[in-house]
Amino acid sequence: FDKLILATGSVPRKLNVPGGENVMDEDRAFLLRDPPASMVVIGGGYTGVEVAQAFGKLGTQVTLITRSKLLDRLNLSEETRKVVLDSLSFDNVDVKEFTEPRKITQDGRVETNRGEFKGEVVVTAIGRDPSLPRGVEMLNIGIDKDGVKVNERMETSNPKVYAVGDVVSKELKLANVALMEGLTVAAN
């Protein structure tokens, strides 16, 4: 090949607690045919907030648990945090900060360091892992736990290979960022 673009995306990160297999990931949550009466969402980042608020607006009573402050990585001012928390409360979302899941049962109970929360459905939104294609090691490119290493032009350490989207090693894996990365490669 003359040039190759890796754009293989990501997969939802698995929750590593007893009963973690009893949860639904954020991708599957949006495939539900009908909104459940209640839901526990585990994860206080962009995606956790998005899932919680979307279902809350549909009438689901949502408990959103996060191990730190909601949207902690954004370093929001307290005034901005209050607006977000008030908005979520208005939309049927009860936020439980500094709450870590310890066990999840098949009947939707989430045992935590701050008590037990129950939902008809339990959803995880705790991050995404790169979806690396089989044989990627043969490309001789840099890879870390977050994905393929690239420079600002989306080039890997192999001059024939580019990477864009969620397969790239970066903290925030968002669709609009992937779109811009694709445009960057096209300009190269």
C-alpha atoms as a PDB file:
ATOM      1  CA  PHE A   1       0.000   0.000   0.000  1.00  0.00           C
ATOM      2  CA  ASP A   2       1.023   3.563  -0.635  1.00  0.00           C
ATOM      3  CA  LYS A   3      -0.850   5.148   2.309  1.00  0.00           C
ATOM      4  CA  LEU A   4      -3.087   3.692   5.005  1.00  0.00           C
ATOM      5  CA  ILE A   5      -5.558   5.400   7.325  1.00  0.00           C
ATOM      6  CA  LEU A   6      -6.535   3.571  10.511  1.00  0.00           C
ATOM      7  CA  ALA A   7     -10.050   4.618  11.540  1.00  0.00           C
ATOM      8  CA  THR A   8     -11.212   1.550  13.442  1.00  0.00           C
ATOM      9  CA  GLY A   9     -12.848   3.393  16.337  1.00  0.00           C
ATOM     10  CA  SER A  10     -13.212   2.282  19.908  1.00  0.00           C
ATOM     11  CA  VAL A  11     -15.219  -0.013  22.130  1.00  0.00           C
ATOM     12  CA  PRO A  12     -16.825   0.764  25.489  1.00  0.00           C
ATOM     13  CA  ARG A  13     -14.532   0.103  28.434  1.00  0.00           C
ATOM     14  CA  LYS A  14     -15.622  -2.817  30.621  1.00  0.00           C
ATOM     15  CA  LEU A  15     -16.491  -2.267  34.275  1.00  0.00           C
ATOM     16  CA  ASN A  16     -14.121  -4.340  36.394  1.00  0.00           C
ATOM     17  CA  VAL A  17     -16.220  -5.190  39.451  1.00  0.00           C
ATOM     18  CA  PRO A  18     -18.053  -8.377  40.456  1.00  0.00           C
ATOM     19  CA  GLY A  19     -21.201  -8.549  38.334  1.00  0.00           C
ATOM     20  CA  GLY A  20     -19.785  -6.165  35.733  1.00  0.00           C
ATOM     21  CA  GLU A  21     -21.117  -8.511  33.074  1.00  0.00           C
ATOM     22  CA  ASN A  22     -24.670  -7.632  34.235  1.00  0.00           C
ATOM     23  CA  VAL A  23     -24.524  -4.128  32.766  1.00  0.00           C
ATOM     24  CA  MET A  24     -25.288  -2.591  29.402  1.00  0.00           C
ATOM     25  CA  ASP A  25     -22.702  -0.350  27.751  1.00  0.00           C
ATOM     26  CA  GLU A  26     -23.526   3.115  26.431  1.00  0.00           C
ATOM     27  CA  ASP A  27     -23.643   1.907  22.824  1.00  0.00           C
ATOM     28  CA  ARG A  28     -26.346  -0.654  23.589  1.00  0.00           C
ATOM     29  CA  ALA A  29     -28.320   1.741  25.805  1.00  0.00           C
ATOM     30  CA  PHE A  30     -29.318   3.843  22.809  1.00  0.00           C
ATOM     31  CA  LEU A  31     -30.631   0.697  21.093  1.00  0.00           C
ATOM     32  CA  LEU A  32     -33.315   0.107  23.741  1.00  0.00           C
ATOM     33  CA  ARG A  33     -36.734  -0.031  22.124  1.00  0.00           C
ATOM     34  CA  ASP A  34     -38.506   1.688  25.035  1.00  0.00           C
ATOM     35  CA  PRO A  35     -37.125   3.819  27.850  1.00  0.00           C
ATOM     36  CA  PRO A  36     -36.987   1.904  31.141  1.00  0.00           C
ATOM     37  CA  ALA A  37     -38.777   3.207  34.227  1.00  0.00           C
ATOM     38  CA  SER A  38     -35.464   3.476  36.101  1.00  0.00           C
ATOM     39  CA  MET A  39     -31.788   3.384  35.251  1.00  0.00           C
ATOM     40  CA  VAL A  40     -28.431   3.569  36.997  1.00  0.00           C
ATOM     41  CA  VAL A  41     -25.691   5.133  34.881  1.00  0.00           C
ATOM     42  CA  ILE A  42     -22.113   4.536  36.003  1.00  0.00           C
ATOM     43  CA  GLY A  43     -19.729   7.231  34.757  1.00  0.00           C
ATOM     44  CA  GLY A  44     -19.645  10.980  35.219  1.00  0.00           C
ATOM     45  CA  GLY A  45     -17.929  12.082  32.016  1.00  0.00           C
ATOM     46  CA  TYR A  46     -19.411  13.411  28.780  1.00  0.00           C
ATOM     47  CA  THR A  47     -21.009  10.137  27.760  1.00  0.00           C
ATOM     48  CA  GLY A  48     -22.422   9.276  31.178  1.00  0.00           C
ATOM     49  CA  VAL A  49     -24.057  12.690  31.381  1.00  0.00           C
ATOM     50  CA  GLU A  50     -25.361  12.352  27.821  1.00  0.00           C
ATOM     51  CA  VAL A  51     -26.930   8.931  28.481  1.00  0.00           C
ATOM     52  CA  ALA A  52     -28.393   9.999  31.830  1.00  0.00           C
ATOM     53  CA  GLN A  53     -29.911  13.216  30.527  1.00  0.00           C
ATOM     54  CA  ALA A  54     -31.273  11.644  27.324  1.00  0.00           C
ATOM     55  CA  PHE A  55     -33.140   8.949  29.250  1.00  0.00           C
ATOM     56  CA  GLY A  56     -34.164  11.383  31.979  1.00  0.00           C
ATOM     57  CA  LYS A  57     -35.790  13.590  29.343  1.00  0.00           C
ATOM     58  CA  LEU A  58     -37.691  10.512  28.128  1.00  0.00           C
ATOM     59  CA  GLY A  59     -39.161  10.043  31.614  1.00  0.00           C
ATOM     60  CA  THR A  60     -36.738   7.485  33.054  1.00  0.00           C
ATOM     61  CA  GLN A  61     -35.800   8.048  36.701  1.00  0.00           C
ATOM     62  CA  VAL A  62     -31.987   8.041  36.467  1.00  0.00           C
ATOM     63  CA  THR A  63     -29.326   7.746  39.154  1.00  0.00           C
ATOM     64  CA  LEU A  64     -25.925   8.817  37.808  1.00  0.00           C
ATOM     65  CA  ILE A  65     -22.987   7.662  39.901  1.00  0.00           C
ATOM     66  CA  THR A  66     -19.481   8.998  39.442  1.00  0.00           C
ATOM     67  CA  ARG A  67     -16.338   8.267  41.429  1.00  0.00           C
ATOM     68  CA  SER A  68     -15.319  11.944  41.569  1.00  0.00           C
ATOM     69  CA  LYS A  69     -17.005  15.238  40.733  1.00  0.00           C
ATOM     70  CA  LEU A  70     -19.281  15.221  37.718  1.00  0.00           C
ATOM     71  CA  LEU A  71     -17.364  16.163  34.538  1.00  0.00           C
ATOM     72  CA  ASP A  72     -14.262  16.428  36.740  1.00  0.00           C
ATOM     73  CA  ARG A  73     -11.764  16.500  33.853  1.00  0.00           C
ATOM     74  CA  LEU A  74     -13.267  19.763  32.583  1.00  0.00           C
ATOM     75  CA  ASN A  75     -12.283  21.734  35.684  1.00  0.00           C
ATOM     76  CA  LEU A  76     -15.622  23.560  35.656  1.00  0.00           C
ATOM     77  CA  SER A  77     -16.165  26.543  37.940  1.00  0.00           C
ATOM     78  CA  GLU A  78     -18.534  25.861  40.845  1.00  0.00           C
ATOM     79  CA  GLU A  79     -21.083  28.186  39.228  1.00  0.00           C
ATOM     80  CA  THR A  80     -21.000  26.180  35.986  1.00  0.00           C
ATOM     81  CA  ARG A  81     -21.138  22.880  37.879  1.00  0.00           C
ATOM     82  CA  LYS A  82     -24.250  24.079  39.689  1.00  0.00           C
ATOM     83  CA  VAL A  83     -25.952  24.902  36.370  1.00  0.00           C
ATOM     84  CA  VAL A  84     -25.143  21.418  35.026  1.00  0.00           C
ATOM     85  CA  LEU A  85     -26.290  19.690  38.222  1.00  0.00           C
ATOM     86  CA  ASP A  86     -29.519  21.744  38.310  1.00  0.00           C
ATOM     87  CA  SER A  87     -30.198  20.915  34.672  1.00  0.00           C
ATOM     88  CA  LEU A  88     -29.702  17.208  35.325  1.00  0.00           C
ATOM     89  CA  SER A  89     -31.957  17.344  38.386  1.00  0.00           C
ATOM     90  CA  PHE A  90     -34.663  19.051  36.302  1.00  0.00           C
ATOM     91  CA  ASP A  91     -34.366  16.181  33.801  1.00  0.00           C
ATOM     92  CA  ASN A  92     -34.979  13.361  36.354  1.00  0.00           C
ATOM     93  CA  VAL A  93     -31.280  12.647  37.008  1.00  0.00           C
ATOM     94  CA  ASP A  94     -30.085  12.196  40.597  1.00  0.00           C
ATOM     95  CA  VAL A  95     -26.291  12.650  40.647  1.00  0.00           C
ATOM     96  CA  LYS A  96     -24.239  10.777  43.259  1.00  0.00           C
ATOM     97  CA  GLU A  97     -20.653  12.052  43.278  1.00  0.00           C
ATOM     98  CA  PHE A  98     -17.720  10.282  44.972  1.00  0.00           C
ATOM     99  CA  THR A  99     -19.587   6.993  44.592  1.00  0.00           C
ATOM    100  CA  GLU A 100     -17.744   3.858  43.469  1.00  0.00           C
ATOM    101  CA  PRO A 101     -19.491   0.692  42.333  1.00  0.00           C
ATOM    102  CA  ARG A 102     -18.373  -2.409  44.194  1.00  0.00           C
ATOM    103  CA  LYS A 103     -20.803  -5.058  42.943  1.00  0.00           C
ATOM    104  CA  ILE A 104     -23.674  -5.309  40.484  1.00  0.00           C
ATOM    105  CA  THR A 105     -26.402  -7.926  40.739  1.00  0.00           C
ATOM    106  CA  GLN A 106     -28.467  -9.447  37.941  1.00  0.00           C
ATOM    107  CA  ASP A 107     -31.585  -7.686  39.204  1.00  0.00           C
ATOM    108  CA  GLY A 108     -30.075  -4.211  38.704  1.00  0.00           C
ATOM    109  CA  ARG A 109     -28.750  -3.443  42.165  1.00  0.00           C
ATOM    110  CA  VAL A 110     -25.496  -1.495  42.270  1.00  0.00           C
ATOM    111  CA  GLU A 111     -23.677  -1.796  45.577  1.00  0.00           C
ATOM    112  CA  THR A 112     -21.332   1.136  46.228  1.00  0.00           C
ATOM    113  CA  ASN A 113     -19.263   2.783  48.929  1.00  0.00           C
ATOM    114  CA  ARG A 114     -22.283   5.077  49.529  1.00  0.00           C
ATOM    115  CA  GLY A 115     -25.099   2.549  49.629  1.00  0.00           C
ATOM    116  CA  GLU A 116     -27.131   0.654  47.092  1.00  0.00           C
ATOM    117  CA  PHE A 117     -28.861   1.994  43.972  1.00  0.00           C
ATOM    118  CA  LYS A 118     -31.335   0.067  41.845  1.00  0.00           C
ATOM    119  CA  GLY A 119     -32.374   0.443  38.251  1.00  0.00           C
ATOM    120  CA  GLU A 120     -34.394  -1.565  35.780  1.00  0.00           C
ATOM    121  CA  VAL A 121     -31.317  -1.121  33.579  1.00  0.00           C
ATOM    122  CA  VAL A 122     -27.682  -0.472  34.587  1.00  0.00           C
ATOM    123  CA  VAL A 123     -25.516   1.316  32.000  1.00  0.00           C
ATOM    124  CA  THR A 124     -21.777   1.924  32.047  1.00  0.00           C
ATOM    125  CA  ALA A 125     -20.177   4.929  30.391  1.00  0.00           C
ATOM    126  CA  ILE A 126     -16.688   4.828  31.899  1.00  0.00           C
ATOM    127  CA  GLY A 127     -14.566   5.496  28.867  1.00  0.00           C
ATOM    128  CA  ARG A 128     -13.573   3.858  25.637  1.00  0.00           C
ATOM    129  CA  ASP A 129     -10.698   1.632  24.572  1.00  0.00           C
ATOM    130  CA  PRO A 130      -9.167   1.692  21.086  1.00  0.00           C
ATOM    131  CA  SER A 131     -10.365  -0.954  18.649  1.00  0.00           C
ATOM    132  CA  LEU A 132      -7.043  -2.046  17.227  1.00  0.00           C
ATOM    133  CA  PRO A 133      -7.232  -4.196  14.092  1.00  0.00           C
ATOM    134  CA  ARG A 134      -5.689  -7.656  14.071  1.00  0.00           C
ATOM    135  CA  GLY A 135      -2.109  -7.522  12.799  1.00  0.00           C
ATOM    136  CA  VAL A 136      -1.607  -3.835  13.700  1.00  0.00           C
ATOM    137  CA  GLU A 137       1.796  -4.708  15.190  1.00  0.00           C
ATOM    138  CA  MET A 138       3.030  -5.475  11.660  1.00  0.00           C
ATOM    139  CA  LEU A 139       2.614  -1.793  10.750  1.00  0.00           C
ATOM    140  CA  ASN A 140       5.496  -0.789  13.032  1.00  0.00           C
ATOM    141  CA  ILE A 141       3.645   2.101  14.687  1.00  0.00           C
ATOM    142  CA  GLY A 142       3.619   3.439  18.228  1.00  0.00           C
ATOM    143  CA  ILE A 143       0.740   2.242  20.393  1.00  0.00           C
ATOM    144  CA  ASP A 144      -0.020   2.845  24.063  1.00  0.00           C
ATOM    145  CA  LYS A 145      -2.953   1.870  26.300  1.00  0.00           C
ATOM    146  CA  ASP A 146      -5.085   4.687  24.829  1.00  0.00           C
ATOM    147  CA  GLY A 147      -4.454   3.872  21.173  1.00  0.00           C
ATOM    148  CA  VAL A 148      -2.244   4.722  18.214  1.00  0.00           C
ATOM    149  CA  LYS A 149       0.280   7.517  18.765  1.00  0.00           C
ATOM    150  CA  VAL A 150       0.153  10.299  16.168  1.00  0.00           C
ATOM    151  CA  ASN A 151       1.514  13.812  15.626  1.00  0.00           C
ATOM    152  CA  GLU A 152      -0.536  16.959  14.890  1.00  0.00           C
ATOM    153  CA  ARG A 153      -0.822  15.881  11.224  1.00  0.00           C
ATOM    154  CA  MET A 154      -2.272  12.518  12.363  1.00  0.00           C
ATOM    155  CA  GLU A 155       0.860  10.710  11.153  1.00  0.00           C
ATOM    156  CA  THR A 156       2.090   7.665  13.018  1.00  0.00           C
ATOM    157  CA  SER A 157       5.754   6.722  13.389  1.00  0.00           C
ATOM    158  CA  ASN A 158       5.370   4.874  10.060  1.00  0.00           C
ATOM    159  CA  PRO A 159       5.288   7.561   7.300  1.00  0.00           C
ATOM    160  CA  LYS A 160       2.794   5.484   5.290  1.00  0.00           C
ATOM    161  CA  VAL A 161       0.267   5.117   8.113  1.00  0.00           C
ATOM    162  CA  TYR A 162      -2.138   7.712   9.521  1.00  0.00           C
ATOM    163  CA  ALA A 163      -4.715   7.254  12.284  1.00  0.00           C
ATOM    164  CA  VAL A 164      -7.885   9.198  13.052  1.00  0.00           C
ATOM    165  CA  GLY A 165     -10.803   8.988  15.445  1.00  0.00           C
ATOM    166  CA  ASP A 166     -11.196   6.953  18.578  1.00  0.00           C
ATOM    167  CA  VAL A 167      -8.350   4.560  17.701  1.00  0.00           C
ATOM    168  CA  VAL A 168      -5.939   7.470  18.325  1.00  0.00           C
ATOM    169  CA  SER A 169      -4.261   7.809  21.716  1.00  0.00           C
ATOM    170  CA  LYS A 170      -6.008  10.766  23.343  1.00  0.00           C
ATOM    171  CA  GLU A 171      -7.991  11.526  26.453  1.00  0.00           C
ATOM    172  CA  LEU A 172     -11.273  12.619  24.881  1.00  0.00           C
ATOM    173  CA  LYS A 173     -12.778  10.421  22.202  1.00  0.00           C
ATOM    174  CA  LEU A 174     -15.497  12.530  20.595  1.00  0.00           C
ATOM    175  CA  ALA A 175     -17.122  12.311  17.146  1.00  0.00           C
ATOM    176  CA  ASN A 176     -16.567  15.962  16.235  1.00  0.00           C
ATOM    177  CA  VAL A 177     -12.853  15.610  17.013  1.00  0.00           C
ATOM    178  CA  ALA A 178     -12.643  12.520  14.787  1.00  0.00           C
ATOM    179  CA  LEU A 179     -14.246  14.489  11.947  1.00  0.00           C
ATOM    180  CA  MET A 180     -11.588  17.203  12.203  1.00  0.00           C
ATOM    181  CA  GLU A 181      -8.845  14.574  12.323  1.00  0.00           C
ATOM    182  CA  GLY A 182     -10.182  13.062   9.114  1.00  0.00           C
ATOM    183  CA  LEU A 183     -10.087  16.477   7.450  1.00  0.00           C
ATOM    184  CA  THR A 184      -6.501  16.935   8.671  1.00  0.00           C
ATOM    185  CA  VAL A 185      -5.431  13.672   7.017  1.00  0.00           C
ATOM    186  CA  ALA A 186      -7.250  14.581   3.808  1.00  0.00           C
ATOM    187  CA  ALA A 187      -5.303  17.868   3.700  1.00  0.00           C
ATOM    188  CA  ASN A 188      -2.029  15.912   3.992  1.00  0.00           C
END
